[in-house]
Amino acid sequence: IFAEALAAAEFETEVIHDGQKALDRLKEVSPALILLDMHLPHVQGDDILHSIRKDARLEETRVVIATADAGAAQSQTGSLADTVLIKPVRFAQLRHLASRLRPLV
Protein backbone atom coordinates (compact mmCIF):
# COMPACT_ATOMS: atom_id res chain seq x y z
CA ILE A 1 0.00 0.00 0.00
CA PHE A 2 2.87 2.39 0.74
CA ALA A 3 4.43 1.96 -2.71
CA GLU A 4 1.03 2.37 -4.37
CA ALA A 5 0.31 5.60 -2.49
CA LEU A 6 3.71 7.04 -3.37
CA ALA A 7 3.31 6.01 -6.99
CA ALA A 8 -0.10 7.73 -7.03
CA ALA A 9 1.73 10.90 -5.94
CA GLU A 10 4.10 10.40 -8.89
CA PHE A 11 7.09 9.13 -6.93
CA GLU A 12 9.23 6.42 -8.49
CA THR A 13 9.24 3.62 -5.93
CA GLU A 14 11.43 0.72 -4.98
CA VAL A 15 10.40 -1.73 -2.27
CA ILE A 16 13.00 -3.47 -0.12
CA HIS A 17 11.83 -5.76 2.69
CA ASP A 18 15.22 -6.55 4.23
CA GLY A 19 17.22 -4.10 6.33
CA GLN A 20 20.64 -5.26 5.11
CA LYS A 21 19.53 -5.08 1.49
CA ALA A 22 18.24 -1.57 2.15
CA LEU A 23 21.61 -0.47 3.54
CA ASP A 24 23.38 -2.06 0.57
CA ARG A 25 21.07 -0.27 -1.86
CA LEU A 26 21.60 3.08 -0.13
CA LYS A 27 25.29 2.80 -1.02
CA GLU A 28 24.21 2.95 -4.67
CA VAL A 29 21.39 5.53 -4.68
CA SER A 30 20.43 8.80 -3.02
CA PRO A 31 16.64 8.76 -2.82
CA ALA A 32 14.64 11.93 -2.26
CA LEU A 33 12.27 10.17 0.14
CA ILE A 34 12.48 6.99 2.21
CA LEU A 35 9.45 5.44 3.87
CA LEU A 36 11.08 3.36 6.59
CA ASP A 37 9.54 0.59 8.66
CA MET A 38 11.17 0.19 12.05
CA HIS A 39 10.91 -3.61 12.16
CA LEU A 40 12.83 -5.21 9.29
CA PRO A 41 14.73 -8.48 9.12
CA HIS A 42 18.54 -8.45 9.53
CA VAL A 43 18.92 -4.70 10.26
CA GLN A 44 16.31 -2.72 12.18
CA GLY A 45 14.89 0.56 10.94
CA ASP A 46 16.47 2.64 13.70
CA ASP A 47 19.93 1.44 12.62
CA ILE A 48 19.10 2.31 9.02
CA LEU A 49 17.87 5.76 10.05
CA HIS A 50 21.07 6.46 11.99
CA SER A 51 23.11 5.32 8.99
CA ILE A 52 21.13 7.63 6.69
CA ARG A 53 21.63 10.62 9.00
CA LYS A 54 25.41 9.99 9.19
CA ASP A 55 25.83 9.79 5.39
CA ALA A 56 26.55 13.18 3.81
CA ARG A 57 25.26 11.91 0.44
CA LEU A 58 21.83 11.43 2.02
CA GLU A 59 21.71 14.78 3.79
CA GLU A 60 18.75 15.97 1.71
CA THR A 61 16.86 12.66 1.88
CA ARG A 62 13.50 12.95 3.63
CA VAL A 63 12.73 10.03 5.96
CA VAL A 64 9.21 9.05 6.96
CA ILE A 65 9.00 6.36 9.63
CA ALA A 66 6.05 3.99 9.48
CA THR A 67 5.57 1.99 12.65
CA ALA A 68 2.91 0.40 14.81
CA ASP A 69 5.21 0.93 17.81
CA ALA A 70 4.25 4.24 19.41
CA GLY A 71 7.29 3.95 21.69
CA ALA A 72 9.60 3.94 18.68
CA ALA A 73 7.82 6.99 17.34
CA GLN A 74 8.53 8.91 20.55
CA SER A 75 12.13 7.77 20.90
CA GLN A 76 15.23 9.61 19.79
CA THR A 77 14.91 7.75 16.49
CA GLY A 78 11.58 9.45 15.90
CA SER A 79 13.24 12.83 16.31
CA LEU A 80 15.67 11.99 13.49
CA ALA A 81 12.82 11.41 11.05
CA ASP A 82 11.06 14.11 9.08
CA THR A 83 7.68 12.56 9.86
CA VAL A 84 6.41 9.58 11.84
CA LEU A 85 3.30 7.64 10.83
CA ILE A 86 1.62 5.32 13.31
CA LYS A 87 0.15 2.23 11.64
CA PRO A 88 -2.41 1.44 10.50
CA VAL A 89 -2.13 4.12 7.85
CA ARG A 90 -4.82 4.59 5.23
CA PHE A 91 -4.01 4.87 1.54
CA ALA A 92 -5.50 8.37 1.40
CA GLN A 93 -3.29 9.50 4.31
CA LEU A 94 -0.17 8.26 2.54
CA ARG A 95 -1.15 9.82 -0.76
CA HIS A 96 -1.84 13.14 0.98
CA LEU A 97 1.49 13.04 2.85
CA ALA A 98 3.37 12.16 -0.33
CA SER A 99 1.69 15.03 -2.16
CA ARG A 100 2.65 17.44 0.65
CA LEU A 101 6.26 16.25 0.56
CA ARG A 102 6.46 16.35 -3.23
CA PRO A 103 7.52 20.02 -3.50
CA LEU A 104 10.16 19.45 -0.82
CA VAL A 105 11.93 16.54 -2.52
Coordinates of N, CA, C and O in Angstrom, one line a residue:
I1 N 0.8 -1.2 0.0 CA 0.0 0.0 0.0 C 0.9 1.3 0.0 O 0.5 2.2 -0.6
F2 N 2.0 1.2 0.7 CA 2.9 2.4 0.7 C 3.4 2.7 -0.7 O 3.4 3.9 -1.1
A3 N 3.9 1.7 -1.4 CA 4.4 2.0 -2.7 C 3.3 2.5 -3.6 O 3.6 3.4 -4.5
E4 N 2.1 1.9 -3.5 CA 1.0 2.4 -4.4 C 0.7 3.8 -4.1 O 0.4 4.6 -5.0
A5 N 0.6 4.2 -2.8 CA 0.3 5.6 -2.5 C 1.4 6.6 -3.0 O 1.1 7.6 -3.5
L6 N 2.6 6.2 -2.9 CA 3.7 7.0 -3.4 C 3.7 7.1 -4.9 O 3.9 8.2 -5.5
A7 N 3.4 6.0 -5.5 CA 3.3 6.0 -7.0 C 2.2 6.9 -7.4 O 2.3 7.6 -8.5
A8 N 1.0 6.9 -6.7 CA -0.1 7.7 -7.0 C 0.3 9.2 -6.9 O -0.3 10.1 -7.6
A9 N 1.3 9.5 -6.1 CA 1.7 10.9 -5.9 C 2.9 11.2 -6.9 O 3.6 12.2 -6.7
E10 N 3.1 10.3 -7.8 CA 4.1 10.4 -8.9 C 5.6 10.3 -8.4 O 6.5 10.8 -9.0
F11 N 5.7 9.5 -7.3 CA 7.1 9.1 -6.9 C 7.5 7.8 -7.6 O 6.6 6.9 -7.7
E12 N 8.7 7.7 -8.0 CA 9.2 6.4 -8.5 C 9.5 5.6 -7.2 O 10.2 6.2 -6.3
T13 N 9.1 4.4 -7.2 CA 9.2 3.6 -5.9 C 10.1 2.4 -6.1 O 10.2 1.8 -7.2
E14 N 10.7 2.0 -5.1 CA 11.4 0.7 -5.0 C 11.2 0.1 -3.6 O 11.3 0.8 -2.6
V15 N 10.7 -1.1 -3.5 CA 10.4 -1.7 -2.3 C 11.5 -2.7 -1.9 O 11.9 -3.6 -2.7
I16 N 12.0 -2.6 -0.7 CA 13.0 -3.5 -0.1 C 12.5 -3.9 1.3 O 12.3 -3.1 2.1
H17 N 12.4 -5.2 1.5 CA 11.8 -5.8 2.7 C 12.9 -6.2 3.7 O 12.5 -6.7 4.7
D18 N 14.1 -6.0 3.4 CA 15.2 -6.6 4.2 C 16.1 -5.4 4.6 O 16.6 -4.7 3.7
G19 N 16.4 -5.2 5.9 CA 17.2 -4.1 6.3 C 18.6 -4.1 5.7 O 19.1 -3.0 5.4
Q20 N 19.3 -5.2 5.7 CA 20.6 -5.3 5.1 C 20.6 -4.9 3.6 O 21.5 -4.2 3.2
K21 N 19.6 -5.4 2.9 CA 19.5 -5.1 1.5 C 19.3 -3.6 1.3 O 19.8 -3.0 0.4
A22 N 18.5 -3.0 2.2 CA 18.2 -1.6 2.1 C 19.5 -0.8 2.3 O 19.8 0.2 1.6
L23 N 20.3 -1.2 3.3 CA 21.6 -0.5 3.5 C 22.5 -0.6 2.3 O 23.2 0.3 1.9
D24 N 22.6 -1.8 1.8 CA 23.4 -2.1 0.6 C 22.9 -1.2 -0.6 O 23.7 -0.6 -1.3
R25 N 21.6 -1.1 -0.8 CA 21.1 -0.3 -1.9 C 21.4 1.2 -1.7 O 21.6 2.0 -2.6
L26 N 21.3 1.7 -0.4 CA 21.6 3.1 -0.1 C 23.0 3.5 -0.4 O 23.4 4.7 -0.5
K27 N 23.9 2.5 -0.6 CA 25.3 2.8 -1.0 C 25.3 3.2 -2.5 O 26.3 3.8 -3.0
E28 N 24.3 2.8 -3.2 CA 24.2 3.0 -4.7 C 23.3 4.1 -5.1 O 23.5 4.6 -6.2
V29 N 22.4 4.5 -4.3 CA 21.4 5.5 -4.7 C 21.3 6.6 -3.6 O 21.6 6.3 -2.4
S30 N 20.7 7.7 -4.0 CA 20.4 8.8 -3.0 C 19.0 9.2 -3.2 O 18.7 10.2 -3.9
P31 N 18.1 8.5 -2.6 CA 16.6 8.8 -2.8 C 16.2 10.1 -2.2 O 16.8 10.6 -1.2
A32 N 15.2 10.7 -2.8 CA 14.6 11.9 -2.3 C 13.8 11.7 -1.0 O 13.8 12.5 -0.1
L33 N 13.2 10.5 -1.0 CA 12.3 10.2 0.1 C 12.4 8.7 0.5 O 12.4 7.9 -0.4
I34 N 12.5 8.4 1.8 CA 12.5 7.0 2.2 C 11.3 6.8 3.2 O 11.2 7.6 4.2
L35 N 10.5 5.8 2.9 CA 9.5 5.4 3.9 C 10.0 4.2 4.6 O 10.2 3.2 4.0
L36 N 10.3 4.3 5.9 CA 11.1 3.4 6.6 C 10.3 2.7 7.7 O 9.7 3.4 8.6
D37 N 10.2 1.4 7.6 CA 9.5 0.6 8.7 C 10.6 0.4 9.7 O 11.8 0.2 9.4
M38 N 10.2 0.4 11.0 CA 11.2 0.2 12.1 C 11.5 -1.3 12.3 O 12.6 -1.6 12.8
H39 N 10.7 -2.2 11.9 CA 10.9 -3.6 12.2 C 11.2 -4.4 10.8 O 10.2 -4.8 10.2
L40 N 12.4 -4.5 10.5 CA 12.8 -5.2 9.3 C 13.7 -6.4 9.7 O 14.4 -6.3 10.7
P41 N 13.8 -7.4 8.8 CA 14.7 -8.5 9.1 C 16.2 -8.0 8.9 O 16.4 -7.2 8.1
H42 N 17.1 -8.6 9.6 CA 18.5 -8.4 9.5 C 19.1 -7.1 10.1 O 20.1 -7.1 10.7
V43 N 18.5 -6.0 9.7 CA 18.9 -4.7 10.3 C 17.6 -3.9 10.5 O 16.8 -3.7 9.7
Q44 N 17.5 -3.4 11.8 CA 16.3 -2.7 12.2 C 16.3 -1.3 11.6 O 17.3 -0.7 11.3
G45 N 15.1 -0.8 11.5 CA 14.9 0.6 10.9 C 15.6 1.7 11.7 O 16.1 2.6 11.0
D46 N 15.8 1.6 13.0 CA 16.5 2.6 13.7 C 18.0 2.7 13.3 O 18.6 3.7 13.2
D47 N 18.5 1.5 13.1 CA 19.9 1.4 12.6 C 20.1 2.0 11.2 O 21.0 2.7 10.9
I48 N 19.1 1.7 10.4 CA 19.1 2.3 9.0 C 19.0 3.8 9.1 O 19.7 4.6 8.4
L49 N 18.1 4.3 9.9 CA 17.9 5.8 10.0 C 19.2 6.4 10.5 O 19.6 7.5 10.0
H50 N 19.8 5.9 11.5 CA 21.1 6.5 12.0 C 22.1 6.5 10.9 O 22.9 7.4 10.7
S51 N 22.2 5.4 10.1 CA 23.1 5.3 9.0 C 22.8 6.4 7.9 O 23.7 7.0 7.4
I52 N 21.5 6.6 7.6 CA 21.1 7.6 6.7 C 21.6 9.0 7.2 O 22.1 9.8 6.4
R53 N 21.3 9.3 8.4 CA 21.6 10.6 9.0 C 23.1 10.9 9.1 O 23.6 12.0 9.2
K54 N 24.0 9.8 9.1 CA 25.4 10.0 9.2 C 26.0 10.1 7.8 O 27.2 10.5 7.7
D55 N 25.3 9.8 6.8 CA 25.8 9.8 5.4 C 25.6 11.1 4.7 O 24.5 11.5 4.5
A56 N 26.7 11.9 4.4 CA 26.5 13.2 3.8 C 25.8 13.1 2.5 O 25.1 14.1 2.1
R57 N 26.0 12.0 1.7 CA 25.3 11.9 0.4 C 23.7 11.9 0.6 O 23.0 12.3 -0.3
L58 N 23.3 11.5 1.8 CA 21.8 11.4 2.0 C 21.3 12.6 2.9 O 20.2 12.5 3.4
E59 N 22.1 13.6 3.0 CA 21.7 14.8 3.8 C 20.3 15.4 3.4 O 19.6 15.8 4.3
E60 N 20.0 15.4 2.2 CA 18.8 16.0 1.7 C 17.6 15.0 1.6 O 16.5 15.3 1.3
T61 N 17.9 13.7 1.9 CA 16.9 12.7 1.9 C 15.9 12.8 3.0 O 16.2 13.0 4.2
R62 N 14.6 12.9 2.6 CA 13.5 12.9 3.6 C 13.2 11.5 4.1 O 13.1 10.6 3.3
V63 N 13.0 11.4 5.4 CA 12.7 10.0 6.0 C 11.4 10.1 6.7 O 11.2 10.9 7.6
V64 N 10.5 9.2 6.3 CA 9.2 9.1 7.0 C 9.2 7.7 7.6 O 9.4 6.7 6.9
I65 N 9.1 7.6 8.9 CA 9.0 6.4 9.6 C 7.6 5.9 9.6 O 6.6 6.7 9.9
A66 N 7.4 4.6 9.4 CA 6.0 4.0 9.5 C 6.2 2.9 10.5 O 7.0 1.9 10.3
T67 N 5.4 3.0 11.6 CA 5.6 2.0 12.6 C 4.3 1.8 13.4 O 3.5 2.8 13.5
A68 N 4.0 0.6 13.9 CA 2.9 0.4 14.8 C 3.3 0.6 16.3 O 2.5 0.5 17.2
D69 N 4.6 0.8 16.5 CA 5.2 0.9 17.8 C 5.3 2.4 18.2 O 6.2 3.1 17.8
A70 N 4.3 2.8 19.0 CA 4.2 4.2 19.4 C 5.5 4.6 20.2 O 5.9 5.8 20.2
G71 N 6.1 3.7 20.9 CA 7.3 4.0 21.7 C 8.4 4.3 20.8 O 9.2 5.2 21.1
A72 N 8.5 3.6 19.7 CA 9.6 3.9 18.7 C 9.4 5.3 18.1 O 10.3 6.1 17.8
A73 N 8.1 5.7 17.9 CA 7.8 7.0 17.3 C 8.2 8.1 18.3 O 8.6 9.2 17.8
Q74 N 8.2 7.9 19.6 CA 8.5 8.9 20.5 C 10.0 8.9 21.0 O 10.4 9.8 21.7
S75 N 10.7 7.9 20.5 CA 12.1 7.8 20.9 C 13.0 8.8 20.2 O 12.5 9.6 19.3
Q76 N 14.3 8.7 20.5 CA 15.2 9.6 19.8 C 15.2 9.3 18.3 O 15.4 10.2 17.5
T77 N 15.0 8.1 17.9 CA 14.9 7.7 16.5 C 13.8 8.6 15.8 O 14.0 9.1 14.7
G78 N 12.7 8.7 16.5 CA 11.6 9.5 15.9 C 12.0 10.9 15.6 O 11.5 11.5 14.7
S79 N 12.8 11.4 16.5 CA 13.2 12.8 16.3 C 14.2 13.0 15.1 O 14.3 14.1 14.6
L80 N 14.8 11.9 14.7 CA 15.7 12.0 13.5 C 14.9 11.9 12.2 O 15.4 12.3 11.1
A81 N 13.7 11.5 12.2 CA 12.8 11.4 11.0 C 12.2 12.7 10.7 O 12.0 13.6 11.6
D82 N 11.8 12.9 9.5 CA 11.1 14.1 9.1 C 9.6 14.0 9.5 O 9.0 15.0 9.8
T83 N 9.1 12.8 9.5 CA 7.7 12.6 9.9 C 7.6 11.1 10.4 O 8.3 10.3 10.0
V84 N 6.7 10.9 11.3 CA 6.4 9.6 11.8 C 4.9 9.3 11.6 O 4.1 10.1 12.0
L85 N 4.7 8.1 11.0 CA 3.3 7.6 10.8 C 3.1 6.4 11.7 O 3.9 5.5 11.8
I86 N 2.0 6.5 12.5 CA 1.6 5.3 13.3 C 0.6 4.4 12.5 O -0.4 4.9 12.1
K87 N 1.0 3.2 12.4 CA 0.1 2.2 11.6 C -1.0 1.9 12.5 O -0.9 1.9 13.7
P88 N -2.2 1.6 11.9 CA -2.4 1.4 10.5 C -2.6 2.8 9.8 O -3.1 3.8 10.5
V89 N -2.1 2.9 8.6 CA -2.1 4.1 7.9 C -3.0 3.9 6.6 O -2.8 2.9 6.0
R90 N -3.9 4.8 6.4 CA -4.8 4.6 5.2 C -4.1 5.1 4.0 O -3.3 5.9 4.0
F91 N -4.5 4.5 2.8 CA -4.0 4.9 1.5 C -4.1 6.4 1.3 O -3.2 7.0 0.9
A92 N -5.3 6.9 1.6 CA -5.5 8.4 1.4 C -4.5 9.2 2.2 O -4.1 10.3 1.8
Q93 N -4.2 8.8 3.5 CA -3.3 9.5 4.3 C -1.9 9.5 3.7 O -1.2 10.5 3.6
L94 N -1.5 8.4 3.2 CA -0.2 8.3 2.5 C -0.1 9.1 1.3 O 0.9 9.8 1.0
R95 N -1.1 9.0 0.5 CA -1.1 9.8 -0.8 C -1.1 11.3 -0.4 O -0.4 12.1 -1.1
H96 N -1.8 11.7 0.6 CA -1.8 13.1 1.0 C -0.5 13.6 1.5 O 0.1 14.6 1.1
L97 N 0.1 12.7 2.3 CA 1.5 13.0 2.8 C 2.5 13.1 1.7 O 3.3 14.1 1.6
A98 N 2.4 12.2 0.8 CA 3.4 12.2 -0.3 C 3.2 13.4 -1.2 O 4.2 14.0 -1.6
S99 N 2.0 13.8 -1.4 CA 1.7 15.0 -2.2 C 2.2 16.3 -1.4 O 2.8 17.2 -2.1
R100 N 2.1 16.3 -0.1 CA 2.7 17.4 0.7 C 4.2 17.5 0.6 O 4.8 18.6 0.5
L101 N 4.8 16.3 0.6 CA 6.3 16.3 0.6 C 6.8 16.5 -0.8 O 8.0 16.8 -1.0
R102 N 6.0 16.3 -1.8 CA 6.5 16.4 -3.2 C 7.2 17.6 -3.5 O 8.3 17.6 -4.1
P103 N 6.7 18.8 -3.2 CA 7.5 20.0 -3.5 C 8.8 20.1 -2.7 O 9.7 20.8 -3.1
L104 N 9.0 19.4 -1.7 CA 10.2 19.4 -0.8 C 11.2 18.5 -1.3 O 12.4 18.6 -0.8
V105 N 10.9 17.5 -2.1 CA 11.9 16.5 -2.5 C 12.2 16.7 -4.0 O 11.6 17.3 -4.7

